[in-house]
């Protein structure tokens, strides 16, 4: 347990201090949202209708952008080899690293989402829902992304491969996440979608770290 | 399975089976195409376009068959460490991708006259599209890794993750469609298939499956030679030849 | 001839082109590997085919 907390604290500290890492995903998130109306048009009715979807896509992209750092830095400086030899199960270490990564990237997005939702003219009852679904959805995205990050960790240029591998896995998260908010706006169906979103999160909470740990072992062997 | 563990023996057996398999494939395709074009009646609802089914459905079946085969082979890599498992997985990927592409394109060409649109975001089409992307992902990952033993394990892990993913995608898109209530407009509630169409369909499905197996054996043979070639070249380079 | 003949032909044509190119690619690749392997084995001599007996 001590190891896990130490790993988490270390990763979190690195995320905050290394090269303006902290807040950068958030800036990216805000930038995507800020650019979208220029492509779609300033129609506030339309924006409020597709707002939740926009926020989700932006969150998906900002989660994917930073994923290669999840194991990449550790593989470069050799600390990944150390982590592989610790007595704690590797899957739990992956979980700790994913948690640190999420606190540094996903959590700020979920917190900032209602503010951006206001700019997209979302109705008040949707604002909370978007934040809530992102709060559950972004850790799921990070966990699924951890699998992709572990698979591509040994690659010199895994940059584009990682999102290509991870995006097909994120379809259910996107559907249930946006579905829960759309259910509110459409007058029904928040509960079921949200429950399914939770189910996907719990599933990836177990399978994600296991698969990522297996991939890390295979790629360092 | 144990007798086949030796690549040389496997190649010898494959060499003997291949001509027969290829011959059976050709015969079945001849029967299947003849039945599909001249024996099967036009559907009373869909007219002649029902003939697209004879290539679309077998391809769609093979798209799933291919991934299932890769998943079993992946278990072979990770659990049983069978020496041929990775070769089987590698050979199945381009075949699966090709048949998935055929399923997508023929489905689209079938959908245009039937639904009035090239593409419908329904559960089946969407999950096949996701499956196609995952085939490309698996192939891209293998291409990016240069050490064979590492590539074998990593690709196997990705394949198994995908195996879990596809049913979830199918279910979630079904859900998504009921949410958006668009599917009922496009859904083809076809009648249960009449035997006059079912028989040609089954023959064609069998022909496609045999084609897949023939090509799979051939590609496995080729890959075994490629790996042996790589090994020999490495050894030759080491000994300074 | 029905109004949809074009779609049917297009579907069969696409499937045929894909399957045939798959077959041709498989055969060409197979032949190339076989030839390369035969060349190399001939060049290295028979002892190279056995493990761990490369020329020093």
Coordinates of C-alpha atoms in Angstrom, one line a residue:
Chain A
X1 CA 0.0 0.0 0.0
X2 CA 2.9 2.3 0.9
X3 CA 4.4 1.7 -2.5
X4 CA 1.2 2.6 -4.3
X5 CA 0.8 5.9 -2.5
X6 CA 4.5 6.7 -3.1
X7 CA 4.0 6.0 -6.8
X8 CA 0.9 8.1 -6.9
X9 CA 2.5 11.0 -5.1
X10 CA 5.6 10.9 -7.3
X11 CA 3.6 10.8 -10.5
X12 CA 1.4 13.6 -9.4
X13 CA 4.3 15.7 -8.4
X14 CA 6.0 15.0 -11.8
X15 CA 2.8 15.9 -13.6
X16 CA 2.6 19.2 -11.8
X17 CA 6.2 20.3 -12.0
X18 CA 7.5 18.9 -15.3
X19 CA 7.4 21.4 -18.1
X20 CA 4.1 23.1 -17.3
X21 CA 2.4 19.7 -17.4
X22 CA -0.3 20.6 -14.9
X23 CA -3.1 22.6 -16.4
X24 CA -1.9 22.0 -20.0
X25 CA -4.5 19.4 -20.7
X26 CA -7.0 21.8 -19.3
X27 CA -5.8 24.6 -21.6
X28 CA -6.0 22.1 -24.5
X29 CA -9.6 21.2 -23.5
X30 CA -10.6 24.9 -23.4
X31 CA -8.9 25.5 -26.7
X32 CA -10.9 22.7 -28.4
X33 CA -14.1 24.1 -27.0
X34 CA -13.2 27.6 -28.0
X35 CA -12.4 26.6 -31.6
X36 CA -15.5 24.4 -32.1
X37 CA -18.0 27.3 -32.5
X38 CA -15.9 28.7 -35.4
X39 CA -16.4 25.5 -37.2
X40 CA -20.0 25.0 -36.3
X41 CA -21.2 28.6 -36.2
X42 CA -22.3 30.9 -33.4
X43 CA -25.9 29.5 -33.4
X44 CA -26.6 29.2 -29.6
X45 CA -29.6 26.9 -30.0
X46 CA -27.4 24.4 -32.0
X47 CA -24.5 24.8 -29.6
X48 CA -26.7 24.1 -26.6
X49 CA -28.0 21.0 -28.2
X50 CA -24.6 19.6 -29.2
X51 CA -22.8 21.1 -26.2
X52 CA -22.5 18.0 -24.1
X53 CA -21.2 16.0 -27.1
X54 CA -18.6 18.8 -27.8
X55 CA -17.4 18.7 -24.2
X56 CA -17.1 15.0 -24.3
X57 CA -15.1 14.9 -27.5
X58 CA -12.8 17.6 -26.2
X59 CA -12.4 15.6 -23.0
X60 CA -11.6 12.5 -25.0
X61 CA -9.0 14.3 -27.0
X62 CA -7.3 15.9 -24.1
X63 CA -7.2 12.6 -22.3
X64 CA -5.6 11.0 -25.3
X65 CA -3.0 13.7 -25.9
X66 CA -1.1 13.2 -22.6
X67 CA -1.3 9.4 -22.4
X68 CA 2.1 8.6 -23.9
X69 CA 3.6 10.2 -20.8
X70 CA 1.9 7.7 -18.6
X71 CA 4.7 5.2 -18.9
X72 CA 6.9 6.9 -21.5
X73 CA 9.0 9.0 -19.1
X74 CA 9.4 6.0 -16.8
X75 CA 10.6 3.8 -19.6
X76 CA 13.1 6.5 -20.7
X77 CA 14.7 7.1 -17.3
X78 CA 14.6 3.4 -16.3
X79 CA 12.3 3.7 -13.3
X80 CA 9.8 1.4 -15.1
X81 CA 12.3 -1.4 -14.7
X82 CA 12.3 -0.7 -11.0
X83 CA 8.6 -0.7 -10.8
X84 CA 8.5 -4.0 -12.5
X85 CA 10.7 -5.5 -9.8
X86 CA 8.8 -4.2 -6.8
X87 CA 6.9 -6.8 -4.8
X88 CA 3.5 -5.0 -5.2
X89 CA 1.4 -6.4 -8.1
X90 CA 2.0 -4.5 -11.3
X91 CA -1.7 -4.1 -12.0
X92 CA -2.0 -2.1 -8.7
X93 CA 1.0 0.1 -9.6
X94 CA -0.7 0.8 -13.0
X95 CA -3.8 1.7 -11.2
X96 CA -1.9 4.1 -8.9
X97 CA -0.2 5.7 -12.0
X98 CA -3.5 6.0 -13.8
X99 CA -5.1 7.6 -10.7
X100 CA -2.3 10.2 -10.5
X101 CA -2.7 10.9 -14.2
X102 CA -6.4 11.3 -13.9
X103 CA -6.1 13.7 -11.0
X104 CA -3.7 15.8 -13.0
X105 CA -5.7 15.7 -16.3
X106 CA -9.2 14.3 -16.1
X107 CA -10.4 15.8 -12.8
X108 CA -9.7 19.4 -13.8
X109 CA -11.6 18.9 -17.1
X110 CA -14.7 17.6 -15.2
X111 CA -14.5 20.6 -12.8
X112 CA -14.1 23.1 -15.6
X113 CA -16.8 21.5 -17.8
X114 CA -19.8 23.4 -16.3
X115 CA -18.0 26.8 -16.9
X116 CA -17.5 25.9 -20.5
X117 CA -21.0 24.6 -20.7
X118 CA -22.2 28.0 -19.8
X119 CA -20.4 29.4 -22.8
X120 CA -22.0 26.8 -25.0
X121 CA -25.4 27.9 -23.6
X122 CA -26.2 24.6 -21.9
X123 CA -29.4 24.6 -19.8
X124 CA -28.6 24.7 -16.1
X125 CA -29.9 21.1 -15.4
X126 CA -27.5 19.8 -18.0
X127 CA -24.4 21.6 -16.6
X128 CA -24.3 19.4 -13.5
X129 CA -24.9 16.2 -15.5
X130 CA -22.1 16.9 -17.9
X131 CA -19.7 17.4 -15.0
X132 CA -21.0 14.3 -13.3
X133 CA -20.7 12.1 -16.4
X134 CA -17.2 13.4 -17.1
X135 CA -16.3 12.8 -13.5
X136 CA -17.1 9.1 -14.0
X137 CA -16.1 9.0 -17.7
X138 CA -12.6 10.5 -17.7
X139 CA -11.1 7.9 -15.3
X140 CA -12.6 5.3 -17.6
X141 CA -10.9 6.9 -20.5
X142 CA -7.6 7.1 -18.6
X143 CA -7.8 3.4 -17.7
X144 CA -8.5 2.3 -21.2
X145 CA -5.8 4.7 -22.4
X146 CA -3.4 3.0 -20.0
X147 CA -3.7 -0.2 -22.0
X148 CA -2.8 1.6 -25.2
X149 CA 0.0 3.5 -23.4
X150 CA 1.4 0.2 -22.1
X151 CA 1.2 -1.5 -25.5
X152 CA 3.1 1.3 -27.2
X153 CA 5.6 2.1 -24.5
X154 CA 8.6 0.6 -26.2
X155 CA 8.0 2.4 -29.5
X156 CA 10.0 5.4 -30.6
X157 CA 7.1 6.9 -32.5
X158 CA 4.0 5.5 -30.8
X159 CA 2.4 9.0 -30.8
X160 CA -0.2 8.4 -33.4
X161 CA -0.6 4.6 -32.9
X162 CA -1.8 5.1 -29.3
X163 CA -5.0 7.0 -30.1
X164 CA -5.7 4.7 -33.0
X165 CA -5.6 1.7 -30.7
X166 CA -7.5 3.4 -27.9
X167 CA -10.3 5.2 -29.8
X168 CA -12.3 2.0 -30.7
X169 CA -12.3 1.1 -27.0
X170 CA -13.8 4.4 -26.0
X171 CA -17.0 4.1 -28.1
X172 CA -19.2 2.7 -25.2
X173 CA -17.9 5.4 -22.8
X174 CA -18.8 8.1 -25.3
X175 CA -22.2 6.7 -25.9
X176 CA -23.2 6.2 -22.3
X177 CA -21.6 9.5 -21.2
X178 CA -23.3 11.6 -23.8
X179 CA -26.4 9.5 -23.5
X180 CA -26.9 10.3 -19.9
X181 CA -26.8 14.1 -20.5
X182 CA -29.0 13.7 -23.7
X183 CA -31.4 11.8 -21.5
X184 CA -31.8 14.8 -19.2
X185 CA -32.4 17.2 -22.1
X186 CA -34.7 14.7 -23.9
X187 CA -36.7 14.2 -20.7
X188 CA -35.8 10.6 -19.8
X189 CA -33.0 8.1 -19.5
X190 CA -30.4 9.6 -17.3
X191 CA -30.5 6.7 -14.8
X192 CA -30.0 3.8 -17.2
X193 CA -27.2 5.5 -19.2
X194 CA -25.4 6.6 -16.1
X195 CA -25.7 3.1 -14.6
X196 CA -24.2 1.6 -17.7
X197 CA -21.4 4.3 -17.7
X198 CA -20.7 3.2 -14.1
X199 CA -20.6 -0.4 -15.2
X200 CA -18.1 0.4 -18.0
X201 CA -16.0 2.2 -15.5
X202 CA -16.0 -0.7 -13.0
X203 CA -15.2 -3.1 -15.8
X204 CA -12.3 -1.1 -17.1
X205 CA -11.1 -0.5 -13.5
X206 CA -10.5 -4.3 -13.3
X207 CA -9.5 -5.1 -16.9
X208 CA -7.6 -2.0 -17.8
X209 CA -4.8 -2.3 -15.2
X210 CA -4.6 -6.1 -15.7
X211 CA -4.2 -5.7 -19.5
X212 CA -1.8 -2.8 -19.1
X213 CA 0.3 -4.7 -16.6
X214 CA 0.5 -7.7 -18.9
X215 CA 1.5 -5.4 -21.8
X216 CA 4.2 -3.7 -19.7
X217 CA 5.7 -7.1 -18.7
X218 CA 5.6 -8.2 -22.3
X219 CA 7.2 -5.1 -23.6
X220 CA 10.0 -4.9 -21.0
X221 CA 10.9 -8.6 -21.2
Chain B
X1 CA -2.2 -29.8 -31.7
X2 CA 1.0 -31.2 -30.3
X3 CA 1.9 -32.9 -33.5
X4 CA 1.5 -29.6 -35.2
X5 CA 3.8 -27.8 -32.8
X6 CA 6.8 -28.4 -35.0
X7 CA 6.8 -25.7 -37.7
X8 CA 8.5 -28.0 -40.3
X9 CA 6.0 -30.7 -39.8
X10 CA 3.2 -28.2 -39.9
X11 CA 4.5 -26.9 -43.2
X12 CA 4.7 -30.3 -44.7
X13 CA 1.1 -31.1 -43.7
X14 CA -0.1 -27.7 -44.9
X15 CA 1.6 -28.3 -48.2
X16 CA -0.4 -31.5 -48.7
X17 CA -3.7 -30.1 -47.6
X18 CA -3.5 -26.8 -49.5
X19 CA -4.3 -28.0 -53.1
X20 CA -7.3 -30.0 -51.8
X21 CA -8.6 -27.0 -49.8
X22 CA -8.1 -24.7 -52.8
X23 CA -9.9 -27.1 -55.1
X24 CA -12.9 -27.5 -52.7
X25 CA -13.1 -23.7 -52.4
X26 CA -13.2 -23.3 -56.1
X27 CA -15.9 -25.9 -56.5
X28 CA -18.1 -24.5 -53.7
X29 CA -17.7 -21.0 -55.1
X30 CA -18.8 -22.2 -58.5
X31 CA -21.9 -23.9 -57.0
X32 CA -22.6 -20.9 -54.7
X33 CA -22.4 -18.3 -57.4
X34 CA -24.5 -20.3 -59.8
X35 CA -27.1 -20.9 -57.1
X36 CA -27.0 -17.3 -56.0
X37 CA -27.5 -15.8 -59.5
X38 CA -29.7 -18.4 -61.2
X39 CA -31.4 -20.6 -58.7
X40 CA -32.3 -18.3 -55.8
X41 CA -35.5 -16.3 -56.5
X42 CA -35.6 -12.6 -56.1
X43 CA -37.0 -11.5 -52.8
X44 CA -40.6 -10.2 -52.9
X45 CA -39.6 -7.2 -50.8
X46 CA -36.0 -6.5 -51.7
X47 CA -36.1 -7.7 -55.3
X48 CA -32.8 -8.6 -57.0
X49 CA -30.7 -6.7 -54.4
X50 CA -31.1 -9.7 -52.1
X51 CA -28.3 -11.3 -54.2
X52 CA -25.9 -9.0 -52.5
X53 CA -26.6 -10.9 -49.4
X54 CA -24.7 -13.9 -50.8
X55 CA -21.5 -12.1 -50.5
X56 CA -22.3 -9.6 -47.7
X57 CA -23.4 -12.1 -45.0
X58 CA -20.5 -14.5 -45.5
X59 CA -18.0 -11.6 -45.4
X60 CA -19.7 -10.3 -42.2
X61 CA -19.5 -13.8 -40.7
X62 CA -15.8 -14.0 -41.6
X63 CA -15.1 -10.6 -40.1
X64 CA -16.1 -12.1 -36.8
X65 CA -14.7 -15.5 -37.4
X66 CA -11.3 -13.9 -38.2
X67 CA -11.2 -12.0 -34.9
X68 CA -12.4 -15.0 -32.9
X69 CA -9.6 -17.1 -34.6
X70 CA -7.1 -14.4 -33.7
X71 CA -8.4 -14.4 -30.1
X72 CA -8.0 -18.1 -29.7
X73 CA -4.5 -17.8 -31.3
X74 CA -3.7 -15.1 -28.8
X75 CA -4.6 -17.4 -25.9
X76 CA -2.3 -19.8 -27.6
X77 CA 0.5 -17.2 -27.5
X78 CA -0.1 -16.0 -23.9
X79 CA -1.3 -19.1 -22.1
X80 CA -0.1 -22.2 -23.9
X81 CA 2.9 -20.6 -25.6
X82 CA 2.2 -22.6 -28.8
X83 CA 5.0 -21.9 -31.3
X84 CA 2.6 -21.5 -34.2
X85 CA -0.1 -19.5 -32.4
X86 CA 1.5 -16.1 -33.3
X87 CA 1.9 -17.1 -36.9
X88 CA -1.8 -18.0 -37.0
X89 CA -2.7 -14.7 -35.4
X90 CA -0.6 -12.7 -37.8
X91 CA -1.9 -14.5 -40.9
X92 CA -5.5 -14.0 -39.9
X93 CA -5.3 -10.2 -39.5
X94 CA -5.1 -9.1 -43.1
X95 CA -7.7 -11.7 -44.1
X96 CA -10.1 -10.6 -41.5
X97 CA -9.5 -6.9 -42.4
X98 CA -10.2 -7.6 -46.1
X99 CA -13.4 -9.5 -45.5
X100 CA -14.6 -6.8 -43.0
X101 CA -14.0 -4.2 -45.7
X102 CA -16.0 -6.3 -48.2
X103 CA -18.8 -6.6 -45.6
X104 CA -18.8 -2.8 -45.1
X105 CA -18.7 -1.9 -48.8
X106 CA -21.3 -4.5 -49.9
X107 CA -23.5 -3.6 -47.0
X108 CA -23.3 0.0 -48.0
X109 CA -24.2 -0.9 -51.7
X110 CA -27.1 -2.9 -50.4
X111 CA -28.3 -0.2 -48.1
X112 CA -28.4 2.5 -50.7
X113 CA -31.3 1.0 -52.7
X114 CA -33.0 -0.5 -49.7
X115 CA -32.7 2.2 -47.1
X116 CA -32.1 5.1 -49.4
X117 CA -28.8 5.9 -47.7
X118 CA -25.2 4.7 -48.0
X119 CA -24.7 4.4 -44.3
X120 CA -26.8 3.8 -41.2
X121 CA -25.4 4.2 -37.7
X122 CA -27.1 1.1 -36.5
X123 CA -25.5 -1.3 -34.1
X124 CA -24.4 -3.9 -36.7
X125 CA -22.8 -1.5 -39.2
X126 CA -21.2 0.6 -36.5
X127 CA -19.7 -2.4 -34.6
X128 CA -18.4 -3.8 -37.9
X129 CA -16.8 -0.4 -38.6
X130 CA -15.2 -0.5 -35.2
X131 CA -14.0 -4.0 -35.8
X132 CA -12.4 -2.9 -39.1
X133 CA -10.6 -0.1 -37.2
X134 CA -9.4 -2.6 -34.7
X135 CA -8.0 -4.9 -37.4
X136 CA -6.1 -2.0 -38.7
X137 CA -4.9 -1.2 -35.2
X138 CA -3.6 -4.7 -34.6
X139 CA -1.8 -4.7 -37.9
X140 CA -0.3 -1.2 -37.3
X141 CA 0.9 -2.3 -33.8
X142 CA 2.6 -5.4 -35.2
X143 CA 4.2 -3.3 -38.0
X144 CA 5.5 -0.9 -35.4
X145 CA 7.2 -3.5 -33.2
X146 CA 10.4 -4.9 -34.6
X147 CA 11.1 -7.7 -32.1
X148 CA 9.0 -10.7 -33.0
X149 CA 8.6 -12.3 -29.5
X150 CA 7.5 -8.9 -28.0
X151 CA 5.2 -8.2 -30.9
X152 CA 3.6 -11.6 -30.5
X153 CA 2.6 -10.9 -26.8
X154 CA 1.6 -7.3 -27.2
X155 CA -0.6 -8.0 -30.3
X156 CA -2.2 -10.9 -28.4
X157 CA -3.1 -8.7 -25.5
X158 CA -4.6 -6.1 -27.8
X159 CA -6.5 -8.8 -29.7
X160 CA -8.1 -10.1 -26.4
X161 CA -9.0 -6.6 -25.3
X162 CA -10.7 -6.1 -28.6
X163 CA -12.5 -9.4 -28.2
X164 CA -14.1 -8.0 -25.0
X165 CA -14.7 -4.7 -26.6
X166 CA -16.8 -5.7 -29.7
X167 CA -19.9 -7.1 -27.8
X168 CA -19.9 -4.0 -25.6
X169 CA -19.7 -1.8 -28.6
X170 CA -22.6 -3.7 -30.2
X171 CA -24.7 -3.5 -27.1
X172 CA -23.9 0.2 -26.5
X173 CA -24.8 1.2 -30.1
X174 CA -28.0 -0.7 -29.8
X175 CA -28.7 1.3 -26.7
X176 CA -27.7 4.5 -28.3
X177 CA -30.1 3.8 -31.2
X178 CA -33.1 3.3 -29.0
X179 CA -32.2 6.5 -27.3
X180 CA -32.2 8.4 -30.6
X181 CA -35.1 6.5 -32.0
X182 CA -33.8 6.6 -35.5
X183 CA -33.3 2.9 -36.1
X184 CA -36.9 2.0 -36.5
X185 CA -37.1 4.0 -39.6
X186 CA -34.3 2.2 -41.3
X187 CA -34.6 -1.2 -39.7
X188 CA -35.2 -3.9 -42.3
X189 CA -37.5 -6.3 -40.5
X190 CA -36.9 -9.0 -43.1
X191 CA -39.1 -12.1 -43.0
X192 CA -37.5 -15.2 -41.8
X193 CA -35.3 -16.5 -44.5
X194 CA -36.9 -18.8 -47.0
X195 CA -35.1 -22.1 -47.7
X196 CA -34.7 -21.2 -51.4
X197 CA -32.5 -18.3 -50.3
X198 CA -31.0 -20.0 -47.2
X199 CA -29.5 -22.9 -49.1
X200 CA -27.4 -20.8 -51.5
X201 CA -26.5 -18.5 -48.6
X202 CA -25.1 -21.4 -46.6
X203 CA -23.2 -22.8 -49.6
X204 CA -21.7 -19.3 -50.2
X205 CA -20.9 -19.0 -46.5
X206 CA -19.1 -22.3 -46.6
X207 CA -17.2 -21.3 -49.8
X208 CA -16.1 -18.1 -48.2
X209 CA -15.0 -19.9 -45.0
X210 CA -13.0 -22.4 -47.1
X211 CA -11.4 -19.5 -49.0
X212 CA -10.4 -17.9 -45.7
X213 CA -8.9 -21.2 -44.4
X214 CA -7.0 -21.8 -47.6
X215 CA -5.5 -18.3 -47.7
X216 CA -4.8 -18.6 -43.9
X217 CA -2.8 -21.8 -44.4
X218 CA -1.0 -20.2 -47.3
X219 CA -0.1 -17.1 -45.4
X220 CA 1.0 -19.1 -42.4
X221 CA 3.3 -21.1 -44.6
X222 CA 4.7 -17.9 -46.1
X223 CA 5.2 -16.3 -42.7
X224 CA 7.0 -19.4 -41.4
X225 CA 9.4 -19.1 -44.4
X226 CA 9.8 -15.4 -43.7
X227 CA 10.7 -16.1 -40.1
X228 CA 13.1 -18.9 -41.0
X229 CA 14.7 -16.6 -43.6
X230 CA 15.2 -14.0 -41.0
X231 CA 16.7 -16.5 -38.6
X232 CA 19.1 -17.8 -41.3
X233 CA 20.1 -14.2 -42.3
X234 CA 20.8 -13.3 -38.7
X235 CA 23.0 -16.4 -38.3
X236 CA 24.8 -15.8 -41.5
X237 CA 25.5 -12.2 -40.4
X238 CA 26.8 -13.4 -37.1
X239 CA 29.2 -15.9 -38.7
X240 CA 30.4 -13.2 -41.1
X241 CA 29.2 -14.9 -44.3
Chain C
X1 CA -32.5 -6.0 -65.4
X2 CA -33.9 -4.1 -62.5
X3 CA -33.2 -0.5 -61.3
X4 CA -30.8 -1.9 -58.8
X5 CA -28.6 -4.0 -61.1
X6 CA -25.8 -1.4 -60.8
X7 CA -25.6 -1.8 -57.1
X8 CA -25.5 -5.6 -57.3
X9 CA -22.8 -5.5 -60.0
X10 CA -20.8 -3.0 -58.0
X11 CA -21.0 -5.1 -54.8
X12 CA -19.9 -8.3 -56.6
X13 CA -17.2 -6.4 -58.5
X14 CA -15.8 -4.9 -55.3
X15 CA -15.8 -8.3 -53.6
X16 CA -14.2 -10.0 -56.6
X17 CA -11.5 -7.3 -56.9
X18 CA -10.7 -7.5 -53.1
X19 CA -10.6 -11.3 -53.0
X20 CA -8.6 -11.7 -56.2
X21 CA -6.0 -9.1 -55.1
X22 CA -5.8 -10.9 -51.7
X23 CA -5.2 -14.2 -53.5
X24 CA -2.6 -12.7 -55.9
X25 CA -0.8 -10.9 -53.1
X26 CA -0.7 -14.1 -51.0
X27 CA 0.7 -16.1 -53.9
X28 CA 3.3 -13.6 -54.9
X29 CA 4.4 -13.2 -51.3
X30 CA 4.6 -16.9 -50.9
X31 CA 6.7 -17.3 -54.1
X32 CA 9.0 -14.5 -53.1
X33 CA 9.7 -16.0 -49.7
X34 CA 10.2 -19.4 -51.1
X35 CA 12.7 -18.1 -53.7
X36 CA 14.6 -16.0 -51.2
X37 CA 14.8 -19.0 -48.8
X38 CA 16.0 -21.3 -51.6
X39 CA 18.6 -18.8 -52.7
X40 CA 19.9 -18.3 -49.2
X41 CA 20.1 -22.0 -48.4
X42 CA 21.9 -22.6 -51.6
X43 CA 24.4 -19.8 -50.9
X44 CA 25.1 -20.9 -47.3
X45 CA 25.4 -24.5 -48.1
X46 CA 23.6 -27.4 -46.5
X47 CA 25.1 -27.1 -43.1
X48 CA 23.4 -23.7 -42.6
X49 CA 20.1 -25.4 -42.5
X50 CA 21.0 -27.2 -39.3
X51 CA 21.0 -25.1 -36.1
X52 CA 24.1 -23.7 -34.5
X53 CA 26.5 -24.7 -37.3
X54 CA 27.2 -21.5 -39.1
X55 CA 30.6 -21.0 -40.8
X56 CA 33.3 -19.4 -38.7

